[in-house]
Amino acid sequence: MTSRTRFALSVSTACVVLGTGAAMPAFAQSGEEILSNVCSACHAKAEDGSIVRIDAVRKTPEAWDMTVVRMMRNHGVSLTADERRSIVTYLANTRGLSIAETEGWRYILEKEPVASDAGPDQLMTETCGRCHSYARVALQRRTAEDWDHLINFHLGQFPSLEYQALARDRDWWGIANEQIIPYLAETYPMSDAPEVFAGDLSGSYVVAGHEPGRGDYSGTLDLTAAEGGYDVSMVLDFADGSETYTGSGILYGAGEWRATLTSGDVMIRQVMALKDGALSGRWFVADQDPVGGRLTALPAGAAPQILAMSPASVPVGEATEVTLIGSGLSGDPVLPDGVTAEVVESGPNKMVLSITAQAEGPLTIGLGDLSAPAELVAHDGVDRITIVPDVSIARVGGNGGPIPKVPAQFEAMGWADGPDGEAGTDDDLPLGVVKVNWAVDNWDEAAAAIEDAKYAGSIDPTGLFTPAGAGPNPERFMGTNNTGNLKVIATYDGGATPLTAEAHLYATVQRFVDTPIR
């Protein structure tokens, strides 16, 4: 059983709208009609014909959906599910961001597990990032006037924020007006929306990626144009088996791909960006977003390219199979001196080489005129290990409640000391993921005093930490819940002496309000 089959799934309405379930039926009103007939009932037109507030901002599909939901919840706007989907699609297409504008902040859209989210400096982090991610701010473009409106909106909608931590100890209003608004207006200014992608993504794609806790994979992604978007089929081939997902997807604006796929009772989301004809991003289990993997999909007929190489390293003196995934793969292996290879499998999208290296160091591997996207590292042993991520968060849940548990996934990375023989220096060689034994313990004396490690959850052999159930626990000190401050310990036994590494894990409470952009 894989890690992602260990959880019951409950799908949020917002995700259904953006991820697209079945092919969309005809709408009662088009998005343009809803904007004209519904939105414009409250949003006046300026002298230049623009719609006040709406034409002063550009956002991601998720952010537009959050805006529409707020209009429905706070202002009584009545929309069916189809109409909601229609207006979000229209706004995302006509008032969206370019892929370039989202770079550096996509982790919040792709639900990449991160324990911290920092702005460009301490002031911006403390002002914006104390209530939501700073990425949420950076994924917007507004006029200077509308940034000012947004600051006023925050104070009007959340009047207690001036008395919250990191606000009551300073002149929040003065700082917001004199420093924050000018910075936002200059850094994230309004400009014309990018052109909507007008092509057709239909076709077969070569897929490569990595799922933490399970390993590298390759496969195929097939897209077929359908009403409202695309029918989608994806096959992922892992070392321990294959999985097939089917469902539907849609491309918003200049290249924001969203899809919802299922395999048996497992539902996943895809959040990817279209760039230079390829799709790249992440897929994750619905409502269990730490469980998932990075994904790149390259059109099968694209220009010859090596998309991925696996594994990342080979032991010196041992023949090791290395798999190259890509498009138009052909030609003889191109190897450094002292390295030999035999072709085990050959095809246009996959080539397997049995490689033997005679000395430690980074190796540039190629096929004909093609080079692998990274160097292959030859090593004579693992000298140290680290854990990724080094800080993570899990959340209790379930136990009869409506909010499921949110796990945390860890991996151990191996390192060779490199030519200088010293650990932690610039010439260290990254060896990729190594197999380790996992354990959790109390982080400090306070955690030990209330036995956090005993009650907060457990970690399995793949590095997946599953938190305990939600709610008070009568067995704990003062009947507290099952949260905990934990130390995650990895032990590597593949060398002459065991190697260990530690990471920090907070097993905390549920997200009672979980917006599409956190």
XYZ file of C-alpha atoms in Angstrom:
518
model
C 0.000 0.000 0.000
C 1.377 3.408 -0.930
C 1.494 6.376 1.437
C -1.333 8.193 -0.297
C -3.804 5.282 0.110
C -3.604 5.512 3.877
C -5.992 8.410 4.254
C -9.721 8.937 3.851
C -10.451 11.893 1.606
C -12.918 14.738 2.012
C -12.954 17.217 -0.867
C -13.497 20.931 -0.269
C -15.900 22.829 -2.485
C -13.276 25.388 -3.443
C -10.956 22.676 -4.708
C -13.748 21.136 -6.759
C -14.391 24.468 -8.460
C -10.752 25.053 -9.354
C -9.719 21.459 -9.923
C -12.683 20.705 -12.195
C -14.609 17.533 -11.606
C -16.556 16.164 -14.532
C -16.743 18.076 -17.812
C -18.585 21.339 -17.203
C -22.208 21.632 -18.380
C -23.593 24.710 -20.097
C -23.707 27.720 -17.788
C -26.832 29.727 -17.027
C -24.714 32.794 -17.750
C -21.262 33.139 -19.232
C -18.509 34.701 -17.159
C -18.714 37.890 -19.177
C -22.473 38.056 -18.622
C -22.068 37.535 -14.875
C -19.503 40.322 -14.725
C -21.873 42.640 -16.568
C -25.148 41.603 -14.931
C -24.131 40.630 -11.403
C -20.762 42.135 -10.473
C -21.487 45.503 -12.071
C -24.607 45.877 -9.939
C -22.289 46.955 -7.120
C -19.001 47.732 -8.883
C -19.466 50.997 -10.779
C -17.812 51.835 -14.068
C -15.158 54.535 -14.122
C -15.034 57.261 -16.748
C -12.606 55.203 -18.835
C -15.045 52.276 -18.873
C -13.100 50.113 -16.382
C -14.937 48.406 -13.535
C -13.978 49.847 -10.159
C -11.818 47.510 -8.059
C -12.215 44.553 -10.451
C -10.112 46.136 -13.201
C -7.574 47.426 -10.689
C -6.184 43.994 -9.819
C -4.848 40.818 -11.425
C -4.716 37.510 -9.532
C -4.347 33.742 -9.753
C -7.410 31.507 -10.298
C -7.407 30.589 -6.593
C -7.366 34.240 -5.536
C -10.246 35.123 -7.857
C -12.212 32.213 -6.431
C -11.574 33.504 -2.909
C -12.868 36.920 -3.985
C -16.014 35.450 -5.537
C -16.683 33.357 -2.427
C -16.314 36.467 -0.255
C -18.851 38.277 -2.434
C -21.258 35.357 -2.019
C -20.695 35.018 1.715
C -20.470 38.649 2.814
C -22.582 40.475 0.251
C -25.294 38.000 -0.656
C -24.280 37.472 -4.288
C -26.247 34.470 -5.496
C -24.378 32.197 -7.913
C -24.826 28.560 -8.778
C -21.771 26.303 -8.712
C -21.598 26.490 -12.507
C -21.874 30.289 -12.471
C -19.192 30.535 -9.829
C -16.918 28.376 -11.945
C -17.743 30.456 -14.997
C -16.933 33.848 -13.460
C -13.721 32.562 -11.851
C -12.587 31.198 -15.221
C -13.436 34.454 -16.969
C -11.634 36.615 -14.400
C -8.593 34.321 -14.383
C -8.436 34.451 -18.168
C -8.873 38.206 -18.509
C -7.269 39.453 -15.289
C -4.692 36.799 -14.472
C -0.944 36.724 -13.915
C 1.801 35.599 -16.245
C 3.788 32.531 -15.256
C 6.856 34.765 -14.820
C 4.964 36.847 -12.266
C 4.268 33.758 -10.147
C 7.827 32.416 -10.087
C 9.322 32.208 -6.633
C 5.879 32.056 -5.017
C 4.285 29.035 -6.659
C 4.856 26.842 -3.614
C 1.738 28.294 -2.024
C -0.360 27.373 -5.095
C 1.221 23.942 -5.444
C 0.776 23.205 -1.716
C 4.470 22.470 -1.393
C 5.066 21.645 2.295
C 6.931 24.572 3.831
C 7.288 25.436 7.499
C 8.107 29.098 6.922
C 7.177 31.821 4.473
C 9.230 35.001 4.454
C 8.815 38.354 2.812
C 11.669 40.410 1.376
C 12.493 41.850 4.799
C 11.423 41.588 8.428
C 8.931 44.439 8.207
C 7.024 42.924 5.283
C 7.080 39.487 6.903
C 5.728 40.823 10.185
C 3.127 43.080 8.583
C 1.644 40.635 6.078
C 2.963 37.190 6.957
C 1.613 37.038 10.502
C -1.933 36.297 9.283
C -1.350 34.607 5.929
C 1.570 33.714 3.700
C 3.617 36.489 2.162
C 3.319 34.546 -1.104
C -0.369 35.439 -1.076
C 0.617 39.110 -1.269
C 3.215 38.591 -3.990
C 0.724 36.734 -6.206
C -1.231 39.925 -6.926
C -0.811 42.994 -9.097
C -2.740 46.148 -8.166
C -2.840 49.834 -8.937
C -1.343 52.081 -6.258
C -4.858 53.228 -5.401
C -6.073 49.667 -4.990
C -3.169 48.708 -2.709
C -4.349 51.615 -0.579
C -7.902 50.274 -0.730
C -6.643 46.860 0.356
C -4.974 48.261 3.485
C -8.218 50.069 4.365
C -10.190 46.894 3.663
C -8.023 44.940 6.103
C -8.704 47.389 8.897
C -12.425 47.578 8.096
C -12.879 43.811 7.739
C -10.606 42.888 10.655
C -10.750 45.855 13.090
C -8.944 43.961 15.842
C -5.762 43.516 13.804
C -4.214 46.682 15.262
C -4.315 44.965 18.646
C -2.844 41.661 17.548
C 0.756 40.593 18.081
C 3.282 42.469 15.909
C 0.776 45.346 15.540
C -0.027 46.658 18.993
C 3.654 47.349 19.711
C 3.992 49.782 16.773
C 2.202 52.446 14.799
C 0.608 49.909 12.471
C -1.552 52.409 10.578
C 1.288 54.866 10.081
C 3.705 52.169 8.935
C 1.117 50.669 6.587
C 0.480 54.000 4.873
C 4.006 55.403 4.845
C 6.030 52.254 4.106
C 3.917 49.237 3.149
C 1.649 50.786 0.499
C 4.489 52.509 -1.404
C 6.523 49.280 -1.351
C 3.624 47.161 -2.647
C 2.719 49.699 -5.340
C 6.295 49.758 -6.612
C 7.055 46.043 -6.280
C 3.754 44.593 -7.510
C 2.362 47.276 -9.867
C -0.631 46.912 -12.133
C 0.012 46.303 -15.826
C -1.813 44.721 -18.738
C -2.890 41.118 -18.312
C -0.921 38.546 -20.322
C -2.436 37.040 -23.423
C -4.532 33.943 -22.908
C -2.995 30.737 -24.245
C -4.891 30.081 -27.452
C -3.370 26.738 -28.418
C -4.440 23.171 -27.828
C -2.610 21.060 -25.238
C -4.074 17.832 -26.576
C -1.547 15.060 -27.024
C 0.739 12.673 -25.201
C 3.408 13.851 -22.764
C 6.435 12.180 -21.237
C 6.370 12.520 -17.460
C 9.144 12.475 -14.874
C 9.190 13.392 -11.220
C 9.791 12.407 -7.627
C 7.437 11.564 -4.769
C 9.103 11.967 -1.354
C 8.851 8.752 0.591
C 8.375 6.622 -2.499
C 10.980 7.659 -5.049
C 11.507 8.749 -8.639
C 8.976 7.933 -11.328
C 8.396 8.283 -15.045
C 5.236 7.839 -17.066
C 2.797 9.443 -19.469
C 0.200 12.203 -19.406
C -2.488 12.198 -22.097
C -4.705 15.237 -22.680
C -7.760 15.334 -24.926
C -9.707 18.519 -25.587
C -13.235 18.364 -24.137
C -16.032 20.786 -23.322
C -14.749 23.233 -20.725
C -11.214 21.880 -20.679
C -9.454 18.551 -21.152
C -9.948 14.883 -20.362
C -6.826 13.683 -18.567
C -5.143 10.302 -18.111
C -1.860 9.933 -16.251
C 0.248 6.833 -15.637
C 3.073 6.957 -13.079
C 5.638 4.148 -13.109
C 7.499 3.705 -9.805
C 10.086 1.088 -8.900
C 7.399 -0.689 -6.834
C 4.572 -0.508 -9.361
C 2.393 1.692 -11.563
C -0.667 3.812 -10.919
C -3.204 5.215 -13.381
C -5.198 8.385 -12.734
C -8.051 9.777 -14.827
C -10.110 12.948 -14.617
C -10.337 16.407 -16.121
C -8.347 19.628 -16.211
C -8.406 23.198 -17.407
C -5.823 25.759 -18.451
C -6.461 29.245 -17.108
C -5.110 32.423 -18.662
C -1.541 32.403 -19.876
C -0.742 28.942 -18.565
C -2.172 27.973 -15.148
C -3.035 24.272 -15.276
C -5.428 22.765 -12.718
C -6.785 19.221 -12.744
C -8.577 16.736 -10.527
C -7.802 13.042 -11.076
C -8.722 9.819 -9.304
C -7.287 6.339 -8.956
C -9.671 4.086 -7.070
C -10.690 5.998 -3.931
C -7.676 8.325 -4.074
C -8.224 11.823 -5.461
C -5.327 14.058 -6.434
C -4.930 17.636 -7.639
C -2.491 18.874 -10.258
C -1.248 22.469 -10.068
C 1.203 23.191 -12.870
C 2.512 25.998 -15.043
C 2.756 25.915 -18.835
C 6.124 27.218 -19.992
C 7.853 26.647 -23.326
C 5.377 23.917 -24.191
C 6.019 21.861 -21.030
C 3.942 21.563 -17.878
C 5.696 21.579 -14.526
C 4.519 21.761 -10.952
C 3.169 19.406 -8.345
C 0.401 16.905 -7.722
C -0.910 16.110 -4.260
C -3.604 14.100 -2.510
C -6.759 16.133 -1.921
C -6.930 17.342 1.687
C -3.585 15.633 2.378
C -1.401 17.981 0.377
C 1.960 17.026 1.977
C 1.542 13.663 0.203
C 2.444 14.143 -3.464
C 5.286 14.800 -5.842
C 6.954 17.157 -8.273
C 6.011 16.636 -11.909
C 7.319 17.711 -15.306
C 5.448 16.785 -18.485
C 7.148 17.234 -21.859
C 5.282 16.762 -25.182
C 6.308 13.414 -26.646
C 7.143 15.046 -29.962
C 9.156 17.888 -28.474
C 12.707 18.658 -29.516
C 15.148 16.002 -28.226
C 15.831 16.554 -24.543
C 16.864 14.580 -21.460
C 14.204 15.466 -18.914
C 15.386 13.518 -15.863
C 18.035 11.095 -14.632
C 17.676 8.551 -11.837
C 19.365 7.771 -9.481
C 21.421 10.857 -8.623
C 24.565 8.901 -7.694
C 26.415 5.620 -8.222
C 28.950 3.838 -5.990
C 32.498 3.722 -7.343
C 33.429 0.405 -8.944
C 29.889 -1.014 -9.040
C 27.815 -1.314 -12.198
C 24.619 0.627 -11.519
C 21.578 1.092 -13.731
C 20.865 4.758 -14.496
C 17.610 5.703 -16.236
C 17.316 8.680 -18.569
C 13.818 10.008 -19.363
C 13.082 12.459 -22.166
C 12.026 13.029 -25.739
C 13.808 11.885 -28.892
C 16.500 9.993 -26.992
C 19.055 8.454 -29.320
C 22.768 8.218 -29.932
C 25.635 6.649 -28.044
C 26.291 7.401 -24.380
C 28.718 10.289 -23.838
C 30.847 9.601 -20.756
C 33.847 11.103 -18.952
C 37.193 9.317 -18.931
C 37.252 6.366 -16.556
C 33.519 5.709 -16.903
C 32.001 2.855 -18.890
C 28.396 2.126 -19.795
C 26.304 -0.591 -21.371
C 22.889 0.068 -22.891
C 20.317 -2.053 -21.030
C 17.192 -0.547 -22.600
C 16.783 1.882 -25.465
C 13.774 3.904 -26.624
C 12.872 7.452 -27.690
C 11.523 8.346 -24.230
C 13.534 6.086 -21.938
C 17.083 4.795 -21.963
C 18.647 2.659 -19.253
C 22.449 2.525 -18.935
C 24.535 0.302 -16.705
C 27.273 2.713 -15.597
C 30.545 1.923 -13.838
C 32.736 4.750 -12.501
C 36.285 4.253 -11.260
C 36.756 7.436 -9.237
C 34.716 9.676 -6.953
C 33.330 12.962 -8.285
C 30.633 14.581 -10.423
C 30.128 13.069 -13.895
C 28.610 14.750 -16.947
C 26.463 12.169 -18.725
C 24.952 12.557 -22.185
C 23.468 10.883 -25.221
C 24.790 12.083 -28.557
C 24.373 15.862 -28.474
C 22.133 15.767 -25.371
C 23.292 16.369 -21.799
C 21.569 15.168 -18.636
C 19.923 17.978 -16.600
C 22.284 17.342 -13.672
C 25.618 15.701 -13.005
C 25.743 12.084 -11.901
C 27.793 11.744 -8.722
C 30.187 8.831 -8.219
C 31.016 8.192 -4.568
C 32.884 5.762 -2.351
C 30.443 5.918 0.560
C 27.961 8.094 2.415
C 29.750 10.422 4.841
C 26.755 12.241 6.324
C 23.009 12.585 5.966
C 20.492 15.401 6.274
C 16.701 15.408 6.519
C 14.403 17.258 4.114
C 12.556 19.266 5.256
C 14.483 20.211 8.372
C 11.332 21.774 9.879
C 7.799 20.590 9.162
C 4.238 20.713 10.457
C 1.640 17.955 10.872
C -1.925 18.453 12.112
C -4.092 16.233 14.283
C -7.540 15.398 12.939
C -10.121 12.727 12.359
C -11.240 10.920 15.504
C -14.878 11.452 14.527
C -14.366 15.083 13.554
C -14.875 16.608 10.093
C -11.259 17.657 9.504
C -8.853 14.878 8.442
C -5.337 14.409 9.756
C -2.575 16.156 7.838
C 0.658 14.120 7.782
C 4.259 15.234 7.307
C 6.667 13.566 4.881
C 10.437 13.373 5.405
C 13.345 12.112 3.308
C 17.003 11.570 4.114
C 19.627 12.895 1.718
C 23.136 11.441 1.531
C 26.361 13.418 1.146
C 30.003 12.626 0.393
C 32.594 14.955 1.910
C 34.289 15.679 -1.418
C 37.979 16.295 -2.183
C 38.717 18.258 1.002
C 37.439 15.442 3.213
C 35.456 17.871 5.369
C 31.717 17.810 5.907
C 29.557 20.844 5.204
C 31.898 22.580 2.750
C 31.287 23.785 -0.797
C 32.798 20.713 -2.442
C 30.455 18.217 -0.739
C 28.812 15.853 -3.221
C 25.006 15.393 -3.122
C 24.088 11.711 -3.394
C 20.306 11.986 -3.455
C 17.855 10.065 -1.299
C 19.206 7.294 0.931
C 17.289 4.602 2.792
C 17.228 5.149 6.565
C 15.432 4.043 9.692
C 13.024 6.591 11.170
C 12.052 7.458 14.732
C 10.524 10.349 16.675
C 11.391 11.650 20.126
C 10.579 14.603 22.342
C 12.128 17.841 21.127
C 13.045 19.217 24.558
C 12.502 18.793 28.294
C 9.099 20.466 28.170
C 7.945 18.007 25.493
C 9.349 15.094 27.488
C 7.534 16.230 30.625
C 4.129 15.748 28.962
C 5.258 12.803 26.783
C 4.680 14.383 23.384
C 6.447 11.554 21.534
C 4.129 9.011 23.128
C 0.896 10.704 22.123
C 1.459 12.967 19.099
C 1.738 10.310 16.383
C 4.105 7.896 14.667
C 6.436 7.705 11.675
C 6.549 4.800 9.220
C 9.488 3.265 7.296
C 8.941 5.672 4.363
C 9.389 8.763 6.555
C 5.662 9.552 6.657
C 4.579 10.914 10.041
C 0.895 10.349 10.825
C -0.416 12.529 13.658
C -2.748 11.248 16.330
C -6.479 11.906 16.580
C -7.979 15.302 17.315
C -9.698 16.303 20.526
C -8.844 16.147 24.226
C -7.019 13.053 25.433
C -7.959 12.069 29.000
C -4.736 10.055 29.289
C -2.578 13.173 28.869
C -1.575 15.743 31.449
C -4.645 17.901 32.210
C -6.523 16.124 29.399
C -4.735 18.092 26.714
C -4.962 17.186 23.042
C -2.453 15.151 21.024
C -0.283 17.962 19.725
C 3.461 17.727 20.280
C 6.883 19.267 19.786
C 8.940 16.477 18.240
C 12.362 15.518 17.020
C 12.489 13.386 13.860
C 15.549 11.105 13.773
C 16.974 9.366 10.702
C 19.614 6.631 11.067
C 21.648 5.366 8.105
C 23.140 1.886 8.620
C 24.651 1.371 5.164
C 28.208 2.311 6.111
C 30.895 1.215 8.533
C 29.300 3.243 11.336
C 25.714 4.494 11.722
C 24.980 8.066 10.631
C 22.179 10.136 12.134
C 20.365 13.389 11.389
C 17.549 15.272 13.097
C 14.660 17.491 12.013
C 12.050 19.482 13.892
C 8.355 18.595 13.689
C 5.405 20.453 15.125
C 2.325 18.245 15.443
C -0.298 20.922 15.924
C -4.034 21.573 15.710
C -6.296 21.503 12.652
C -6.735 24.301 10.163
C -10.316 25.218 10.912
C -10.355 27.682 8.005
C -8.302 26.497 5.042
C -8.396 28.895 2.113
C -7.191 27.955 -1.402
C -4.216 30.316 -0.882
C -3.067 30.141 2.731
